[in-house]
Structures are given as structure tokens and as C-alpha cells.
PDB file of C-alpha atoms in Angstrom:
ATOM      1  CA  UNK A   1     -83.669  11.522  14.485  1.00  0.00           C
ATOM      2  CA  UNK A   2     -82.609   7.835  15.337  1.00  0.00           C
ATOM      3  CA  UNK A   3     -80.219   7.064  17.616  1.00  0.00           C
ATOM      4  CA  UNK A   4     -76.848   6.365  16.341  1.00  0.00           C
ATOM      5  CA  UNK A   5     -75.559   2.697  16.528  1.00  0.00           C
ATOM      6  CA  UNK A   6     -72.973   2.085  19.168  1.00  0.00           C
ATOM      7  CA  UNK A   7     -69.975   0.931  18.069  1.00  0.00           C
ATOM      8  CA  UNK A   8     -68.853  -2.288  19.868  1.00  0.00           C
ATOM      9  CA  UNK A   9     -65.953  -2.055  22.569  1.00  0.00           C
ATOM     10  CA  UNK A  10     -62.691  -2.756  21.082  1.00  0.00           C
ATOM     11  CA  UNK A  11     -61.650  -6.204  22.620  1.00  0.00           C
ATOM     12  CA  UNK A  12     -58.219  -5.481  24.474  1.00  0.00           C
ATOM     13  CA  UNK A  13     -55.362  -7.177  22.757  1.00  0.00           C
ATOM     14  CA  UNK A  14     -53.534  -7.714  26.376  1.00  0.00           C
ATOM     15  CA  UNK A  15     -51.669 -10.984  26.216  1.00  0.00           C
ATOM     16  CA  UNK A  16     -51.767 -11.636  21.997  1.00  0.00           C
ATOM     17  CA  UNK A  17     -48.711 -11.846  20.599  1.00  0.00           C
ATOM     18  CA  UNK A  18     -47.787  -8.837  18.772  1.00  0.00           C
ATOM     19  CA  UNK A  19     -45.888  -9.478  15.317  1.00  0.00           C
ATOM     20  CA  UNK A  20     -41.865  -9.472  15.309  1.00  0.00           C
ATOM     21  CA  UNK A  21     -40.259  -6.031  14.056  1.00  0.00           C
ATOM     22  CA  UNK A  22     -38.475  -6.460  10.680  1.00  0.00           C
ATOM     23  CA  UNK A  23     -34.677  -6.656  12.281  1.00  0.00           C
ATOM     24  CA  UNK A  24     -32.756  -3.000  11.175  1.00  0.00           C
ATOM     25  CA  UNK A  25     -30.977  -3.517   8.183  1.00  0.00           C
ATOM     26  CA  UNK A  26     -27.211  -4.086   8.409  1.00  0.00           C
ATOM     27  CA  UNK A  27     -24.875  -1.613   8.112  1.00  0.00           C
ATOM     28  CA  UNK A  28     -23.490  -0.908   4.724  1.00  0.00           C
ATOM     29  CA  UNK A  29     -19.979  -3.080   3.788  1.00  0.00           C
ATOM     30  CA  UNK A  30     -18.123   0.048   3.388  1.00  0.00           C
ATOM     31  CA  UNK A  31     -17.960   1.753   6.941  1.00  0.00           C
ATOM     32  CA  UNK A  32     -14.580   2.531   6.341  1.00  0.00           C
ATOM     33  CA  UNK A  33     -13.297   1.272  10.032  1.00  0.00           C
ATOM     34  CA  UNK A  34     -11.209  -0.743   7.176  1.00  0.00           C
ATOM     35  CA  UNK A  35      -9.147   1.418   5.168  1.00  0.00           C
ATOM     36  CA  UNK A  36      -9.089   0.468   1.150  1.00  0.00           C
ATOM     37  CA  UNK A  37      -6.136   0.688  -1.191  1.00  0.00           C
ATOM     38  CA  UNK A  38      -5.810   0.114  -4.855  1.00  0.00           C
ATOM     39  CA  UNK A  39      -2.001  -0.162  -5.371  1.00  0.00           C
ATOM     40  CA  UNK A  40      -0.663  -0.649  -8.850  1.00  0.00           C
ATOM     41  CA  UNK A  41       2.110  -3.060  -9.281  1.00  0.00           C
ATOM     42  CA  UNK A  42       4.919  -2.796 -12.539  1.00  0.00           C
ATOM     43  CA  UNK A  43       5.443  -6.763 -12.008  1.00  0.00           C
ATOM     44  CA  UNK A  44       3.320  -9.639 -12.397  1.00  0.00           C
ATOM     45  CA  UNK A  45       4.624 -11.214  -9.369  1.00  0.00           C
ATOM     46  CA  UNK A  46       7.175 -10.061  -6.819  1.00  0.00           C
ATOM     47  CA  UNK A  47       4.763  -6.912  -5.963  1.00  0.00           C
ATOM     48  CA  UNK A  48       1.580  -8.580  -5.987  1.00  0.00           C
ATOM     49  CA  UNK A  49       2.737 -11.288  -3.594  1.00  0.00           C
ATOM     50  CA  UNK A  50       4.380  -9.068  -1.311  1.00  0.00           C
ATOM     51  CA  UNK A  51       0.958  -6.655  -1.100  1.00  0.00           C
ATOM     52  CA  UNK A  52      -1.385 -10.012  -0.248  1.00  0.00           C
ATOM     53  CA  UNK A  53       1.616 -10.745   2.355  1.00  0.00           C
ATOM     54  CA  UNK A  54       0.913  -7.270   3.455  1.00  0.00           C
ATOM     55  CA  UNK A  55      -3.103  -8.152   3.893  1.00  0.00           C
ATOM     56  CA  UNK A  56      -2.642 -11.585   5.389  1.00  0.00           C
ATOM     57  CA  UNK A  57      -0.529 -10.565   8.141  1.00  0.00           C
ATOM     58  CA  UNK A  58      -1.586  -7.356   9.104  1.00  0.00           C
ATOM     59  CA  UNK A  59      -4.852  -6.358   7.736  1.00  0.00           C
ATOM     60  CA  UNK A  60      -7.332  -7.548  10.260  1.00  0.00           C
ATOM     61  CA  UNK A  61      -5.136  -5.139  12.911  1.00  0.00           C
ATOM     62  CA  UNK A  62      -5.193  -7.150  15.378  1.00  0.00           C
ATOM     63  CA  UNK A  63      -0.873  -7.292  15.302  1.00  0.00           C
ATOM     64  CA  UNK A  64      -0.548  -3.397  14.576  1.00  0.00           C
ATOM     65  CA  UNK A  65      -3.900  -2.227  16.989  1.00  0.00           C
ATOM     66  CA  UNK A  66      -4.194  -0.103  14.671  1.00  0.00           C
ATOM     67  CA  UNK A  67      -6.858   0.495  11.370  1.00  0.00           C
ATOM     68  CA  UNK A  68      -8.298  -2.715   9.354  1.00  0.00           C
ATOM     69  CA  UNK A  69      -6.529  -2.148   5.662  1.00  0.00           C
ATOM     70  CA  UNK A  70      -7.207  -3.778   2.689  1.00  0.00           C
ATOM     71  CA  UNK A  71      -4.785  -3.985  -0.020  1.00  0.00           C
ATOM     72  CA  UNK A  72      -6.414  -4.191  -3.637  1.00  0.00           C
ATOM     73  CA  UNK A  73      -3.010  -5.137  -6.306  1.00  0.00           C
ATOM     74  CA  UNK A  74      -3.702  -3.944  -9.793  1.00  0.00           C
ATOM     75  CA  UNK A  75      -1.223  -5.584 -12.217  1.00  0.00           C
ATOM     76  CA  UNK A  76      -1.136  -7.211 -15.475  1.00  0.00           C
ATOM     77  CA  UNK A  77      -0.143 -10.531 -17.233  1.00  0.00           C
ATOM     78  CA  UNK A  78       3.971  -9.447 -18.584  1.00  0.00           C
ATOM     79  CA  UNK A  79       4.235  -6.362 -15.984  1.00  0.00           C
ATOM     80  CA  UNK A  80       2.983  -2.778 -16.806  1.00  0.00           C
ATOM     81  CA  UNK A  81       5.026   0.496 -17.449  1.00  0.00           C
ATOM     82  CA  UNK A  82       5.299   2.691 -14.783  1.00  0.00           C
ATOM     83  CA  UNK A  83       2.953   5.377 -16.573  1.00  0.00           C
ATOM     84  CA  UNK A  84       0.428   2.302 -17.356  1.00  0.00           C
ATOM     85  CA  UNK A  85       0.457   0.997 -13.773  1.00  0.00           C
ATOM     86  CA  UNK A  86      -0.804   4.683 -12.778  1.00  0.00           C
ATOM     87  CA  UNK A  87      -3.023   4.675 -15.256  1.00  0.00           C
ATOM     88  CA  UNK A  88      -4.546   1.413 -14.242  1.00  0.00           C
ATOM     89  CA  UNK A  89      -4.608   1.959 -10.841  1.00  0.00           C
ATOM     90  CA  UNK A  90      -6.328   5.091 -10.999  1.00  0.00           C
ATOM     91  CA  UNK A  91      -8.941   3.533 -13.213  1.00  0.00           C
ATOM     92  CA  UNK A  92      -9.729   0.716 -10.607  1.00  0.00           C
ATOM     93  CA  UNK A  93      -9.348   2.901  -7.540  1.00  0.00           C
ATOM     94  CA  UNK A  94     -12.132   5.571  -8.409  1.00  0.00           C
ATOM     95  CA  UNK A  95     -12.754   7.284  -4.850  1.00  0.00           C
ATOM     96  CA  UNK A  96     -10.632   5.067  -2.953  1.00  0.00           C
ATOM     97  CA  UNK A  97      -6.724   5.456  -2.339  1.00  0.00           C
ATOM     98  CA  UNK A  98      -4.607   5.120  -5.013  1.00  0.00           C
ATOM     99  CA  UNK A  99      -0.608   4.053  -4.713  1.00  0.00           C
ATOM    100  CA  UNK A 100       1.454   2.811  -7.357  1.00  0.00           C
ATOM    101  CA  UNK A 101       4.995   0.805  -7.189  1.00  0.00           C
ATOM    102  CA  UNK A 102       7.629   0.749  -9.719  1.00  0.00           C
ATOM    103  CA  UNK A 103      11.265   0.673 -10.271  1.00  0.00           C
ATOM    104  CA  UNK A 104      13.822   2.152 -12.555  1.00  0.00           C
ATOM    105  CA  UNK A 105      15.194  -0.946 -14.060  1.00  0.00           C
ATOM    106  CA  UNK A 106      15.629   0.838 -17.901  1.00  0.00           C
ATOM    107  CA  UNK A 107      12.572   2.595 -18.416  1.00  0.00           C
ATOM    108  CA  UNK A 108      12.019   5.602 -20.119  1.00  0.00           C
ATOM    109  CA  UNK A 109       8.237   6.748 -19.113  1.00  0.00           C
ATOM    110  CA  UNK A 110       8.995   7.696 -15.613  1.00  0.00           C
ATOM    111  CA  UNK A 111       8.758  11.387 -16.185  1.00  0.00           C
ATOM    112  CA  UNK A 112       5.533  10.487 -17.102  1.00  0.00           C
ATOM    113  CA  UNK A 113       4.280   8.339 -14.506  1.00  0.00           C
ATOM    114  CA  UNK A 114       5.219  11.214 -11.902  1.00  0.00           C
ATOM    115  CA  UNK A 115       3.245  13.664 -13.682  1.00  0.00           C
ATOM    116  CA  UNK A 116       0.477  11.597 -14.304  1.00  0.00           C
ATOM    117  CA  UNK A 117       0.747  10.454 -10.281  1.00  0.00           C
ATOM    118  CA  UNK A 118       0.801  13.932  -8.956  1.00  0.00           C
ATOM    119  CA  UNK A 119      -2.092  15.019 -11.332  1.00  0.00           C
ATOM    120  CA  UNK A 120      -4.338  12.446 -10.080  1.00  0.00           C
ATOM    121  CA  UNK A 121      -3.664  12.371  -6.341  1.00  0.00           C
ATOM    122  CA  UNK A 122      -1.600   8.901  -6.859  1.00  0.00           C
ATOM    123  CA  UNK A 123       0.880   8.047  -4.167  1.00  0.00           C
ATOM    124  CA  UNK A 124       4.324   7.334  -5.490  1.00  0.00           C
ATOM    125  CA  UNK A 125       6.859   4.275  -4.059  1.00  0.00           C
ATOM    126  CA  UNK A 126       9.562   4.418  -6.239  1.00  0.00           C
ATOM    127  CA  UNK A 127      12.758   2.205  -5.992  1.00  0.00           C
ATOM    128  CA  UNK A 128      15.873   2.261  -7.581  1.00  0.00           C
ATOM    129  CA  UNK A 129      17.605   0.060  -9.231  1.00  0.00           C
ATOM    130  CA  UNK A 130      14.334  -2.334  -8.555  1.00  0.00           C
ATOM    131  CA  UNK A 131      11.675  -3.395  -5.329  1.00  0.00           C
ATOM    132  CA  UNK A 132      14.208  -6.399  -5.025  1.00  0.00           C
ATOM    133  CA  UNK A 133      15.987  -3.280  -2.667  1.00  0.00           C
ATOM    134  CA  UNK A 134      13.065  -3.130  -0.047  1.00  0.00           C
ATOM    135  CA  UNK A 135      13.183  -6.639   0.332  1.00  0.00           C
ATOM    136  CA  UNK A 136      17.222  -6.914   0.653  1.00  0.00           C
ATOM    137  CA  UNK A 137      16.321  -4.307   3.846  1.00  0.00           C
ATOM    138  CA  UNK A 138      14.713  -6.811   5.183  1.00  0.00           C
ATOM    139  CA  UNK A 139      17.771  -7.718   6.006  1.00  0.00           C
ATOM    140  CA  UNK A 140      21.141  -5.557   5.454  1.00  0.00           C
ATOM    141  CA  UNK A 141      21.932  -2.303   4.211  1.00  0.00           C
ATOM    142  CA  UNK A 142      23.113  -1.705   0.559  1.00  0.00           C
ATOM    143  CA  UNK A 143      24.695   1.344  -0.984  1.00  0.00           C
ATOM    144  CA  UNK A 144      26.443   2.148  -4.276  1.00  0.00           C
ATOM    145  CA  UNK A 145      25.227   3.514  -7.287  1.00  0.00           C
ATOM    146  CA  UNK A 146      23.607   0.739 -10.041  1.00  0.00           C
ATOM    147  CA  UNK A 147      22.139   2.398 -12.850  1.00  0.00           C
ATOM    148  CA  UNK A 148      19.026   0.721 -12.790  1.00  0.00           C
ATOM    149  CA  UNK A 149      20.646  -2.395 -12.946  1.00  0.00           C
ATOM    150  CA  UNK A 150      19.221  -4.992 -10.006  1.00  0.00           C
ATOM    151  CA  UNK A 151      21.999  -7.844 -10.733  1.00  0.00           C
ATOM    152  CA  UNK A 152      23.799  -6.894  -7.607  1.00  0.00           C
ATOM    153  CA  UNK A 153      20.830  -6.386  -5.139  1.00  0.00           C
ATOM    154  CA  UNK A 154      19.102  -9.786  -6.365  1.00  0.00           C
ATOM    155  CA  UNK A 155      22.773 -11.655  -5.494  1.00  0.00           C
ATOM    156  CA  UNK A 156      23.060  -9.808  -1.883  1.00  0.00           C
ATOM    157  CA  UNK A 157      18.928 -10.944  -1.869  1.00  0.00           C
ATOM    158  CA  UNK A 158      20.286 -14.562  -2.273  1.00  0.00           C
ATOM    159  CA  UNK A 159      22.649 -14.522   0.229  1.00  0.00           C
ATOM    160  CA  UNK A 160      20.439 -12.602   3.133  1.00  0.00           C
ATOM    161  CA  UNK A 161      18.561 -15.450   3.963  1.00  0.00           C
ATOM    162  CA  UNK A 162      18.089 -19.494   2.425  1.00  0.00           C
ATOM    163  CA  UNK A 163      14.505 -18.932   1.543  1.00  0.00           C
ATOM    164  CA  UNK A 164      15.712 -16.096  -0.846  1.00  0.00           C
ATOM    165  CA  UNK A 165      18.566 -18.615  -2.667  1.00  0.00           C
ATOM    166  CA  UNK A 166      17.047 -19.381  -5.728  1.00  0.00           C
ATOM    167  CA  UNK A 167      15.185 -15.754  -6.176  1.00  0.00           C
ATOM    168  CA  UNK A 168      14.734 -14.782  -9.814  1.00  0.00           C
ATOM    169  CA  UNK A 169      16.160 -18.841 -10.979  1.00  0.00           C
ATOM    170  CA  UNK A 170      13.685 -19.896 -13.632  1.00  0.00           C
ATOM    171  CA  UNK A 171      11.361 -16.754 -13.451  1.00  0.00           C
ATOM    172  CA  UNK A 172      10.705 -17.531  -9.683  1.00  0.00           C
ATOM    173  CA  UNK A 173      10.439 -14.050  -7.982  1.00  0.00           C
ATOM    174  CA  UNK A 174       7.670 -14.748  -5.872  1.00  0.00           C
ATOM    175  CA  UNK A 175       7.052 -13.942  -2.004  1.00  0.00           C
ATOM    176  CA  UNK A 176       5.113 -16.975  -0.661  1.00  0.00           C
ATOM    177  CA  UNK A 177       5.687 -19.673   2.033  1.00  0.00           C
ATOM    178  CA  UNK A 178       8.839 -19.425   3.669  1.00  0.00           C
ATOM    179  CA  UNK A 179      10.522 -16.001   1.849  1.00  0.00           C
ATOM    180  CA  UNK A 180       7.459 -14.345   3.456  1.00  0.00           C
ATOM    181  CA  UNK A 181       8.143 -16.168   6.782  1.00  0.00           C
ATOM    182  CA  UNK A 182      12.183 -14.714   6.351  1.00  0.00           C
ATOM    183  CA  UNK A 183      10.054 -11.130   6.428  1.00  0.00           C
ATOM    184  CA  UNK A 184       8.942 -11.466   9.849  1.00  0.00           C
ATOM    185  CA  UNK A 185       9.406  -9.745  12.321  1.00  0.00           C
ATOM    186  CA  UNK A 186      12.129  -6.960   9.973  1.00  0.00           C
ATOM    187  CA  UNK A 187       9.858  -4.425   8.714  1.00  0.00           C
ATOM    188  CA  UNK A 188      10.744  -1.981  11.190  1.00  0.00           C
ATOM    189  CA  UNK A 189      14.551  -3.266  10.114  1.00  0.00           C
ATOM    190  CA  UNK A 190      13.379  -2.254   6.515  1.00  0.00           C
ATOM    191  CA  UNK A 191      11.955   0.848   7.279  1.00  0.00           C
ATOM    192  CA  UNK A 192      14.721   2.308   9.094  1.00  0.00           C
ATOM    193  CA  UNK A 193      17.144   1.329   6.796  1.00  0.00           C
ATOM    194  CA  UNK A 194      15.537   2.538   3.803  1.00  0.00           C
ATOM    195  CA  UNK A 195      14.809   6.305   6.003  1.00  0.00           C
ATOM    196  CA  UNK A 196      19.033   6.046   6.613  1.00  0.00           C
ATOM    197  CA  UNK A 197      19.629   6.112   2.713  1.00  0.00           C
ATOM    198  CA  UNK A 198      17.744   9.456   2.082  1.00  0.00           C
ATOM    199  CA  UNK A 199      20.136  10.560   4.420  1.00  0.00           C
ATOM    200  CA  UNK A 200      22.716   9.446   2.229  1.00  0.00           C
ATOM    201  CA  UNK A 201      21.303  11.036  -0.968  1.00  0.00           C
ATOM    202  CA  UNK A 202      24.480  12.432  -2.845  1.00  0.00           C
ATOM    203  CA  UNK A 203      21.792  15.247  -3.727  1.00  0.00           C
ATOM    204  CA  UNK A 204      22.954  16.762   0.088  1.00  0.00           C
ATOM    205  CA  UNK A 205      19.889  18.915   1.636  1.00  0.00           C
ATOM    206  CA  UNK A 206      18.030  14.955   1.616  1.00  0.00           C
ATOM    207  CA  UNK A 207      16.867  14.112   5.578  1.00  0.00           C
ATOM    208  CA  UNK A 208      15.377  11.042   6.537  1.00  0.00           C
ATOM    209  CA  UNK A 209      11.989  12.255   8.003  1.00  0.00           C
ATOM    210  CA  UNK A 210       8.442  11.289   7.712  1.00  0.00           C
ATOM    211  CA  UNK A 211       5.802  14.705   7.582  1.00  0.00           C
ATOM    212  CA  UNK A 212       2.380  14.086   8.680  1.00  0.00           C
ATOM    213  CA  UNK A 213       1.047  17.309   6.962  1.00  0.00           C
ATOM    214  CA  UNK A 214      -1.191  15.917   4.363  1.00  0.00           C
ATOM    215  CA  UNK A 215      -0.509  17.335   1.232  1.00  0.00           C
ATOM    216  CA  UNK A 216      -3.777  17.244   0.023  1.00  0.00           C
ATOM    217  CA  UNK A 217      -5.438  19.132   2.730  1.00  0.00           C
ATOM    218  CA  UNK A 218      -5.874  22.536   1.206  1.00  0.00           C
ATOM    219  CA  UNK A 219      -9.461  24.632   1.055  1.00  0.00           C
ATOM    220  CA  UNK A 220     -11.930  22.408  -1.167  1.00  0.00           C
ATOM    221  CA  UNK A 221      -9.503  19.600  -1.710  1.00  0.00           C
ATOM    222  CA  UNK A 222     -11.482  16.192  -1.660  1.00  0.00           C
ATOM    223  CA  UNK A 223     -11.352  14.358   1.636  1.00  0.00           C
ATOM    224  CA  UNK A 224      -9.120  11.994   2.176  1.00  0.00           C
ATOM    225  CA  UNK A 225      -9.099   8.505   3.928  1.00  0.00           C
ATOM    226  CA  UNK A 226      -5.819   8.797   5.690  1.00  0.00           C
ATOM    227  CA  UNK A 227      -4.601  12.102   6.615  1.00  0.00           C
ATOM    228  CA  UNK A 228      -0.992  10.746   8.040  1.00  0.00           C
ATOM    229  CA  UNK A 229       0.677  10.202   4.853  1.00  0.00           C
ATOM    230  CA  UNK A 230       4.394  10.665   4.709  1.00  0.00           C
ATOM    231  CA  UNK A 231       6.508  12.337   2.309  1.00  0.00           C
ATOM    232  CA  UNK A 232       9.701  10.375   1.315  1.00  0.00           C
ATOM    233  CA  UNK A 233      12.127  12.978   3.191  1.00  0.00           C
ATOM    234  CA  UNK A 234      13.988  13.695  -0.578  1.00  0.00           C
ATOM    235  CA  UNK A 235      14.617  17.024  -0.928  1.00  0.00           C
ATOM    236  CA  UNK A 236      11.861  18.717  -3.763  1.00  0.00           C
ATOM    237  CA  UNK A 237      14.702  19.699  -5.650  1.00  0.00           C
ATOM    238  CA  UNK A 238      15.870  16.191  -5.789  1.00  0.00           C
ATOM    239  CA  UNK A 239      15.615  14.376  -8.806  1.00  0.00           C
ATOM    240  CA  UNK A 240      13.452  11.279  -8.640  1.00  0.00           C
ATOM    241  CA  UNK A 241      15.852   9.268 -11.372  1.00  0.00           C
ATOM    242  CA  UNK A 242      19.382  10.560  -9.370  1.00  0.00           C
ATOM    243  CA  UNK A 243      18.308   8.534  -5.834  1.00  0.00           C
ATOM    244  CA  UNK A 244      20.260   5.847  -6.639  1.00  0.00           C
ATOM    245  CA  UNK A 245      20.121   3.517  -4.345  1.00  0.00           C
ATOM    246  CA  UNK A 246      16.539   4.289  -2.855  1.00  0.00           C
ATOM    247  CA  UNK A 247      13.249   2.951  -2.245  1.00  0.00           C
ATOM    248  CA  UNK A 248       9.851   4.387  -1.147  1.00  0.00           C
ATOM    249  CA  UNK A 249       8.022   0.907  -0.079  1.00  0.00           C
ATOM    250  CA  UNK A 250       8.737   2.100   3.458  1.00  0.00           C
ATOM    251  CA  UNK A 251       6.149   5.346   3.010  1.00  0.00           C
ATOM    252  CA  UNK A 252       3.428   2.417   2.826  1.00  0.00           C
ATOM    253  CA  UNK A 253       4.097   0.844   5.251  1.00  0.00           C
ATOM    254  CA  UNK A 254       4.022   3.577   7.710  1.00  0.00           C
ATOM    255  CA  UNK A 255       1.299   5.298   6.580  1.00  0.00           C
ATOM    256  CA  UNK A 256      -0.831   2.202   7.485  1.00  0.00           C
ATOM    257  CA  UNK A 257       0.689   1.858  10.990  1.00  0.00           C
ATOM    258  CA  UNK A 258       2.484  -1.357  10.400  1.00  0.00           C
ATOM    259  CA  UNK A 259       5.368   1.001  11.509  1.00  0.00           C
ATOM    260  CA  UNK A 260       5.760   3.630  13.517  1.00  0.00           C
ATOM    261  CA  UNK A 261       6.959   6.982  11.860  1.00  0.00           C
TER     262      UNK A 261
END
């Protein structure tokens, strides 16, 4: 038999350049280090505005030091129902957070909204007579019954600051330019005054607190985003349509650490 061919000495490759490694891909846009929420909005305007306000001045963290939040509103041209704004809401939000504002004004599908909101995991911020309230706290305190009437909290509204002077003239309920510079610097003014009406419920076993035993945390439950969501203090016995004056904007703003509890 023949000798086998040699096979010719592979030629080092010492000193050729070697090709450049595809760079690793990017992580995916959704890391959650920022902290989604779909929040549905009764009003066209007022809410919306006051949510973006919400993003544009503490989103990014960097006032707070706490987690990056961003602030989805879900509203419609001519306002929503407070059963339709949880309904909406829930159909944008699909796995993400889902909150929903509305007042009592005169409407008649609350009961509904609450049911529908506690079936589908939805947070609640109710306010009574109307969100014009969390905005007045901004400022002052304000007590007295109104019957879903806002007439008297939009006049106090108009007097708390100049920006706020010709609120709700001509349809113009919005919170841009200077009402949302009259905001600064009073949310924890807001938040504790809003905490000191619970504690003036006429219902009388209400206590201002905020829980941070997540509600949804039981065997199987689906996990949730923020575990440090607080429960309006209201007694469970209390009912929702008798807290009158109240608001619940202050539970949002807590639970994404604009706030301290």
C-alpha cells in the first residue's frame, strides 16, 4: 500500500485580524426597573393632564430616588362612566397595572364600577363630590357634606391660588403651565390632608392609615408589580357613596413613592 499524502501544515493565523463578534443584543424595553400603569380617567381633561403632570415631573425618579413609573391615561372624547372607564382600562392594561379615577358627581353605575374593579384586580381612587377635591388639597382643607355636587370645591379651587381663577370658565379644566407649577412642591400637603378626612368619616371606626399588606398576595394569585399598595384606611363596612367629602388620588401617589406612607 501507498503512502498516504501528507496533509500540509496549517499556516498559523498569529497576527490576522480575527472578525468582530456580533455585539449581544439589547436588553428587552420592558425590564420593568420602570413600573407601568394604565389608569382610566372619567374626564376628558382635568385627569388626563394631571396623570402626564404626574409622568413629567416624577417619572424618570430622579426627584423621588425611587422606581421609574410610567403613567398610561385611558380616557375618551365626552368623559366615560365610571363602570366604562374600568372597563376600558382593563382592556388596555392586559398584564400591566390597572387603576381607575372617578367621581360621584350624579352617577348611578358606581355600584357597578366597584364590582367590576374588584373582580378584575382594578385599583379604585374614588372622590367625592369630584377630583376637583384632590386638587383643592393642594392647598387647604375642605369639609362638609355636597351631594355630589362640585360647585363649592371648584369656587374654594379658584380662590387657592391665581393660576386656578378661571378653572372650569369656558370648559377650561385643564392642569398645564402654571396650575401645574401652583402643584409644586404640596403633594405631601395633599396627601396628608386627604389621610385627615378618613379620619373624619361620619361612618366612625374610619382611621387614616396606609397598609402595605398586598391584597392580592394570596397562594396562586398572579404576581404583582408593586407589592406596597395601600388601602384607603375606610372602614370595609363603610359605604363607598356615604364618604362625603373624600378622595382616594392620594393612594396613587404613595404607592409610587412620590410620598411617603
Amino acid at each position: 500500500m501507498g503512502e498516504e499524502p501528507k496533509r500540509p501544515k496549517r499556516k498559523s493565523r498569529k497576527g490576522e485580524a480575527r472578525p468582530l463578534e456580533a455585539p449581544a443584543p439589547p436588553p428587552p424595553a420592558d425590564t420593568r426597573a420602570q413600573r407601568v400603569l394604565y389608569v382610566g380617567c372619567e374626564g376628558e381633561s382635568t385627569e388626563p393632564d394631571y396623570l402626564n403632570y404626574l409622568n413629567e415631573r416624577f417619572g424618570d425618579g430622579s426627584l423621588t430616588g425611587g422606581r421609574k413609573f410610567h403613567i398610561q391615561p385611558v380616557f375618551a372624547d365626552n368623559g366615560l362612566t365610571p363602570a366604562r372607564a374600568v372597563a376600558a382600562v382593563q382592556a388596555e392594561a392586559e398584564e400591566d397595572e390597572a387603576w381607575v379615577l372617578f367621581d360621584r358627581d350624579q352617577h348611578h353605575d358606581i355600584p357597578e364600577a366597584l364590582d367590576l374593579a374588584a373582580k378584575t384586580g382594578t385599583e379604585v381612587c374614588f372622590s367625592h363630590p369630584s377630583f376637583e377635591l384632590w386638587l383643592l388639597l393642594h392647598f387647604q382643607m375642605f369639609g362638609g357634606k355636597r351631594s355630589g355636587s362640585s360647585k363649592h370645591v371648584v369656587d374654594a379651587l379658584r380662590k387657592a391660588d391665581p393660576a386656578f381663577k378661571k378653572f372650569d370658565k369656558r370648559n377650561n379644566k385643564s392642569v398645564k403651565d402654571g396650575r401645574r407649577t401652583a402643584l409644586e412642591e404640596k403633594e405631601s400637603d395633599a396627601v396628608r390632608n386627604a389621610r385627615s378626612m378618613v379620619g373624619q368619616c361620619e361612618h366612625g371606626t374610619c382611621k387614616a392609615k396606609s397598609t402595605r399588606k398586598d391584597r392580592y398576595q394570596w397562594e396562586g394569585a398572579p404576581e404583582r408589580p408593586d407589592p406596597l399598595i395601600p388601602h384607603s384606611g375606610h372602614a370595609a363596612d363603610c359605604p363607598v357613596l356615604g364618604r362625603d367629602p373624600s378622595t382616594d388620588v392620594w393612594r396613587l401617589l404613595v404607592s409610587l413613592e412620590i410620598v411617603d406612607a
